[in-house]
């Protein structure tokens, strides 16, 4: 994700949550869905403008390329263990507003 966003790995925070289990077919194993949420922290003089540009870029990402990147990460993290199929069903960018300045004391 960091590579696709052209940011440092330390700027990306990823959260995984297990979704509902659904039966795909009586002859096939049940499948689980995983929600992957990621937050990219931007720094610099104008992070709001950079965030809007990044959000536009993220929405244009190729979902199959993102699925391949996630699959590769899982394989590396799992040290070549059990294979998983990753399919990106949707990708939504939602920029956060900049933090409010601290009140003057």
Tab-separated table of N, CA and C in Angstrom, residues 14-98:
chain	number	residue	atom	x	y	z
A	14	UNK	N	-2.442	-0.194	8.920
A	14	UNK	CA	-3.426	-1.123	8.355
A	14	UNK	C	-4.157	-1.838	9.483
A	15	UNK	N	-5.481	-1.928	9.350
A	15	UNK	CA	-6.315	-2.647	10.309
A	15	UNK	C	-7.087	-3.730	9.561
A	16	UNK	N	-7.033	-4.949	10.070
A	16	UNK	CA	-7.773	-6.068	9.483
A	16	UNK	C	-8.885	-6.481	10.429
A	17	UNK	N	-10.082	-6.725	9.896
A	17	UNK	CA	-11.173	-7.250	10.708
A	17	UNK	C	-11.852	-8.370	9.937
A	18	UNK	N	-12.174	-9.422	10.660
A	18	UNK	CA	-12.827	-10.574	10.060
A	18	UNK	C	-14.282	-10.247	9.792
A	19	UNK	N	-14.709	-10.497	8.551
A	19	UNK	CA	-16.093	-10.260	8.170
A	19	UNK	C	-16.932	-11.492	8.421
A	20	UNK	N	-18.126	-11.485	7.898
A	20	UNK	CA	-19.029	-12.621	8.091
A	20	UNK	C	-18.607	-13.793	7.220
A	21	UNK	N	-18.888	-14.984	7.705
A	21	UNK	CA	-18.610	-16.187	6.941
A	21	UNK	C	-19.825	-16.484	6.082
A	22	UNK	N	-19.573	-16.858	4.860
A	22	UNK	CA	-20.688	-17.161	3.962
A	22	UNK	C	-20.431	-18.475	3.249
A	23	UNK	N	-21.482	-19.224	2.997
A	23	UNK	CA	-21.342	-20.482	2.274
A	23	UNK	C	-21.386	-20.169	0.790
A	24	UNK	N	-20.314	-20.535	0.088
A	24	UNK	CA	-20.230	-20.251	-1.338
A	24	UNK	C	-21.013	-21.268	-2.157
A	25	UNK	N	-20.895	-22.509	-1.789
A	25	UNK	CA	-21.540	-23.581	-2.535
A	25	UNK	C	-21.502	-24.801	-1.626
A	26	UNK	N	-22.488	-25.665	-1.729
A	26	UNK	CA	-22.543	-26.837	-0.852
A	26	UNK	C	-21.314	-27.718	-1.017
A	27	UNK	N	-20.705	-27.714	-2.214
A	27	UNK	CA	-19.547	-28.572	-2.462
A	27	UNK	C	-18.223	-27.881	-2.161
A	28	UNK	N	-18.258	-26.605	-1.859
A	28	UNK	CA	-17.021	-25.862	-1.618
A	28	UNK	C	-16.916	-25.491	-0.147
A	29	UNK	N	-15.708	-25.147	0.256
A	29	UNK	CA	-15.497	-24.702	1.637
A	29	UNK	C	-16.139	-23.347	1.852
A	30	UNK	N	-16.449	-23.066	3.084
A	30	UNK	CA	-16.975	-21.750	3.415
A	30	UNK	C	-15.861	-20.732	3.257
A	31	UNK	N	-16.245	-19.530	2.880
A	31	UNK	CA	-15.261	-18.468	2.726
A	31	UNK	C	-15.485	-17.387	3.752
A	32	UNK	N	-14.436	-16.712	4.104
A	32	UNK	CA	-14.528	-15.598	5.034
A	32	UNK	C	-14.121	-14.332	4.313
A	33	UNK	N	-14.686	-13.251	4.731
A	33	UNK	CA	-14.268	-11.979	4.165
A	33	UNK	C	-13.492	-11.216	5.232
A	34	UNK	N	-12.568	-10.428	4.775
A	34	UNK	CA	-11.749	-9.623	5.667
A	34	UNK	C	-11.835	-8.181	5.187
A	35	UNK	N	-12.136	-7.306	6.098
A	35	UNK	CA	-12.163	-5.885	5.793
A	35	UNK	C	-10.774	-5.347	6.092
A	36	UNK	N	-10.154	-4.734	5.100
A	36	UNK	CA	-8.836	-4.141	5.266
A	36	UNK	C	-9.006	-2.634	5.178
A	37	UNK	N	-8.718	-1.973	6.274
A	37	UNK	CA	-8.785	-0.514	6.304
A	37	UNK	C	-7.371	-0.003	6.489
A	38	UNK	N	-7.036	1.031	5.749
A	38	UNK	CA	-5.709	1.600	5.937
A	38	UNK	C	-5.793	3.109	5.986
A	39	UNK	N	-4.891	3.663	6.778
A	39	UNK	CA	-4.817	5.101	6.958
A	39	UNK	C	-3.407	5.522	6.564
A	40	UNK	N	-3.319	6.556	5.749
A	40	UNK	CA	-2.023	7.082	5.324
A	40	UNK	C	-1.874	8.472	5.930
A	41	UNK	N	-0.830	8.646	6.725
A	41	UNK	CA	-0.564	9.929	7.362
A	41	UNK	C	0.371	10.737	6.474
A	42	UNK	N	-0.039	11.947	6.167
A	42	UNK	CA	0.763	12.826	5.316
A	42	UNK	C	1.339	13.963	6.142
A	43	UNK	N	2.522	14.362	5.791
A	43	UNK	CA	3.205	15.460	6.456
A	43	UNK	C	3.507	16.533	5.412
A	44	UNK	N	3.990	17.634	5.848
A	44	UNK	CA	4.402	18.681	4.925
A	44	UNK	C	3.633	19.961	5.157
A	45	UNK	N	3.863	20.900	4.253
A	45	UNK	CA	3.257	22.221	4.401
A	45	UNK	C	1.748	22.223	4.181
A	46	UNK	N	1.265	21.377	3.287
A	46	UNK	CA	-0.166	21.383	2.986
A	46	UNK	C	-0.708	19.955	2.905
A	47	UNK	N	-0.822	19.267	4.057
A	47	UNK	CA	-1.294	17.880	4.022
A	47	UNK	C	-2.739	17.754	3.550
A	48	UNK	N	-3.558	18.790	3.730
A	48	UNK	CA	-4.957	18.715	3.279
A	48	UNK	C	-5.022	18.605	1.766
A	49	UNK	N	-4.269	19.433	1.079
A	49	UNK	CA	-4.231	19.391	-0.383
A	49	UNK	C	-3.623	18.079	-0.872
A	50	UNK	N	-2.532	17.660	-0.212
A	50	UNK	CA	-1.892	16.401	-0.586
A	50	UNK	C	-2.836	15.230	-0.342
A	51	UNK	N	-3.622	15.307	0.753
A	51	UNK	CA	-4.579	14.244	1.066
A	51	UNK	C	-5.672	14.136	0.024
A	52	UNK	N	-6.160	15.267	-0.459
A	52	UNK	CA	-7.191	15.248	-1.501
A	52	UNK	C	-6.648	14.626	-2.782
A	53	UNK	N	-5.413	14.983	-3.132
A	53	UNK	CA	-4.793	14.418	-4.335
A	53	UNK	C	-4.558	12.916	-4.169
A	54	UNK	N	-4.119	12.507	-2.969
A	54	UNK	CA	-3.890	11.081	-2.716
A	54	UNK	C	-5.196	10.305	-2.749
A	55	UNK	N	-6.262	10.863	-2.182
A	55	UNK	CA	-7.573	10.196	-2.200
A	55	UNK	C	-8.030	9.966	-3.629
A	56	UNK	N	-7.828	10.952	-4.476
A	56	UNK	CA	-8.196	10.809	-5.892
A	56	UNK	C	-7.360	9.718	-6.538
A	57	UNK	N	-6.079	9.670	-6.193
A	57	UNK	CA	-5.185	8.645	-6.740
A	57	UNK	C	-5.593	7.247	-6.278
A	58	UNK	N	-5.915	7.117	-4.987
A	58	UNK	CA	-6.301	5.818	-4.421
A	58	UNK	C	-7.545	5.283	-5.119
A	59	UNK	N	-8.504	6.143	-5.364
A	59	UNK	CA	-9.742	5.689	-6.013
A	59	UNK	C	-9.497	5.195	-7.436
A	60	UNK	N	-8.359	5.593	-8.026
A	60	UNK	CA	-8.030	5.159	-9.382
A	60	UNK	C	-7.131	3.919	-9.395
A	61	UNK	N	-6.740	3.431	-8.212
A	61	UNK	CA	-5.878	2.249	-8.167
A	61	UNK	C	-6.551	1.068	-8.831
A	62	UNK	N	-5.757	0.240	-9.459
A	62	UNK	CA	-6.222	-1.004	-10.074
A	62	UNK	C	-6.448	-2.015	-8.942
A	63	UNK	N	-7.693	-2.455	-8.748
A	63	UNK	CA	-7.999	-3.353	-7.628
A	63	UNK	C	-7.275	-4.693	-7.745
A	64	UNK	N	-7.019	-5.148	-8.963
A	64	UNK	CA	-6.290	-6.421	-9.105
A	64	UNK	C	-4.835	-6.245	-8.688
A	65	UNK	N	-4.252	-5.074	-8.934
A	65	UNK	CA	-2.883	-4.795	-8.498
A	65	UNK	C	-2.823	-4.741	-6.970
A	66	UNK	N	-3.829	-4.131	-6.360
A	66	UNK	CA	-3.888	-4.070	-4.903
A	66	UNK	C	-4.048	-5.477	-4.329
A	67	UNK	N	-4.883	-6.302	-4.938
A	67	UNK	CA	-5.079	-7.689	-4.484
A	67	UNK	C	-3.766	-8.468	-4.568
A	68	UNK	N	-3.010	-8.271	-5.642
A	68	UNK	CA	-1.719	-8.947	-5.787
A	68	UNK	C	-0.750	-8.504	-4.692
A	69	UNK	N	-0.727	-7.214	-4.389
A	69	UNK	CA	0.164	-6.695	-3.351
A	69	UNK	C	-0.208	-7.268	-1.988
A	70	UNK	N	-1.498	-7.349	-1.690
A	70	UNK	CA	-1.955	-7.897	-0.407
A	70	UNK	C	-1.620	-9.382	-0.328
A	71	UNK	N	-1.836	-10.111	-1.422
A	71	UNK	CA	-1.523	-11.541	-1.470
A	71	UNK	C	-0.032	-11.767	-1.222
A	72	UNK	N	0.811	-10.975	-1.874
A	72	UNK	CA	2.253	-11.106	-1.691
A	72	UNK	C	2.635	-10.845	-0.240
A	73	UNK	N	2.049	-9.828	0.367
A	73	UNK	CA	2.327	-9.522	1.766
A	73	UNK	C	1.927	-10.696	2.661
A	74	UNK	N	0.782	-11.302	2.403
A	74	UNK	CA	0.312	-12.443	3.204
A	74	UNK	C	1.279	-13.618	3.058
A	75	UNK	N	1.711	-13.890	1.832
A	75	UNK	CA	2.634	-15.009	1.590
A	75	UNK	C	3.953	-14.777	2.334
A	76	UNK	N	4.488	-13.555	2.242
A	76	UNK	CA	5.745	-13.242	2.926
A	76	UNK	C	5.560	-13.330	4.440
A	77	UNK	N	4.460	-12.774	4.950
A	77	UNK	CA	4.206	-12.789	6.390
A	77	UNK	C	3.962	-14.195	6.917
A	78	UNK	N	3.370	-15.021	6.067
A	78	UNK	CA	3.009	-16.387	6.448
A	78	UNK	C	4.161	-17.354	6.179
A	79	UNK	N	5.297	-16.830	5.742
A	79	UNK	CA	6.501	-17.609	5.444
A	79	UNK	C	6.204	-18.777	4.514
A	80	UNK	N	5.412	-18.497	3.463
A	80	UNK	CA	5.131	-19.519	2.463
A	80	UNK	C	4.113	-20.547	2.904
A	81	UNK	N	3.417	-20.312	4.002
A	81	UNK	CA	2.424	-21.267	4.506
A	81	UNK	C	1.191	-21.325	3.619
A	82	UNK	N	0.054	-21.484	4.233
A	82	UNK	CA	-1.211	-21.645	3.520
A	82	UNK	C	-1.472	-20.472	2.575
A	83	UNK	N	-1.885	-20.797	1.362
A	83	UNK	CA	-2.202	-19.777	0.359
A	83	UNK	C	-3.622	-19.264	0.570
A	84	UNK	N	-3.806	-18.017	0.264
A	84	UNK	CA	-5.118	-17.393	0.353
A	84	UNK	C	-5.397	-16.672	-0.955
A	85	UNK	N	-6.641	-16.635	-1.329
A	85	UNK	CA	-7.042	-15.886	-2.506
A	85	UNK	C	-7.581	-14.546	-2.042
A	86	UNK	N	-7.075	-13.490	-2.643
A	86	UNK	CA	-7.509	-12.147	-2.275
A	86	UNK	C	-8.211	-11.524	-3.466
A	87	UNK	N	-9.382	-10.998	-3.208
A	87	UNK	CA	-10.133	-10.272	-4.226
A	87	UNK	C	-10.581	-8.958	-3.600
A	88	UNK	N	-10.225	-7.866	-4.240
A	88	UNK	CA	-10.636	-6.563	-3.737
A	88	UNK	C	-11.993	-6.251	-4.355
A	89	UNK	N	-13.014	-6.181	-3.506
A	89	UNK	CA	-14.362	-5.932	-3.995
A	89	UNK	C	-14.652	-4.456	-4.173
A	90	UNK	N	-14.077	-3.627	-3.317
A	90	UNK	CA	-14.293	-2.190	-3.450
A	90	UNK	C	-13.144	-1.446	-2.807
A	91	UNK	N	-12.994	-0.218	-3.230
A	91	UNK	CA	-11.936	0.635	-2.715
A	91	UNK	C	-12.499	2.037	-2.608
A	92	UNK	N	-12.526	2.560	-1.394
A	92	UNK	CA	-13.101	3.886	-1.158
A	92	UNK	C	-12.075	4.721	-0.400
A	93	UNK	N	-11.829	5.914	-0.884
A	93	UNK	CA	-10.919	6.833	-0.198
A	93	UNK	C	-11.746	7.872	0.538
A	94	UNK	N	-11.446	8.054	1.798
A	94	UNK	CA	-12.172	9.031	2.613
A	94	UNK	C	-11.167	9.867	3.386
A	95	UNK	N	-10.755	11.007	2.820
A	95	UNK	CA	-9.771	11.830	3.528
A	95	UNK	C	-10.318	12.340	4.861
A	96	UNK	N	-9.458	12.339	5.848
A	96	UNK	CA	-9.840	12.873	7.165
A	96	UNK	C	-9.548	14.367	7.203
A	97	UNK	N	-10.348	15.102	7.948
A	97	UNK	CA	-10.048	16.522	8.086
A	97	UNK	C	-8.768	16.709	8.896
A	98	UNK	N	-8.069	17.806	8.678
A	98	UNK	CA	-6.848	18.026	9.462
A	98	UNK	C	-7.203	18.210	10.930
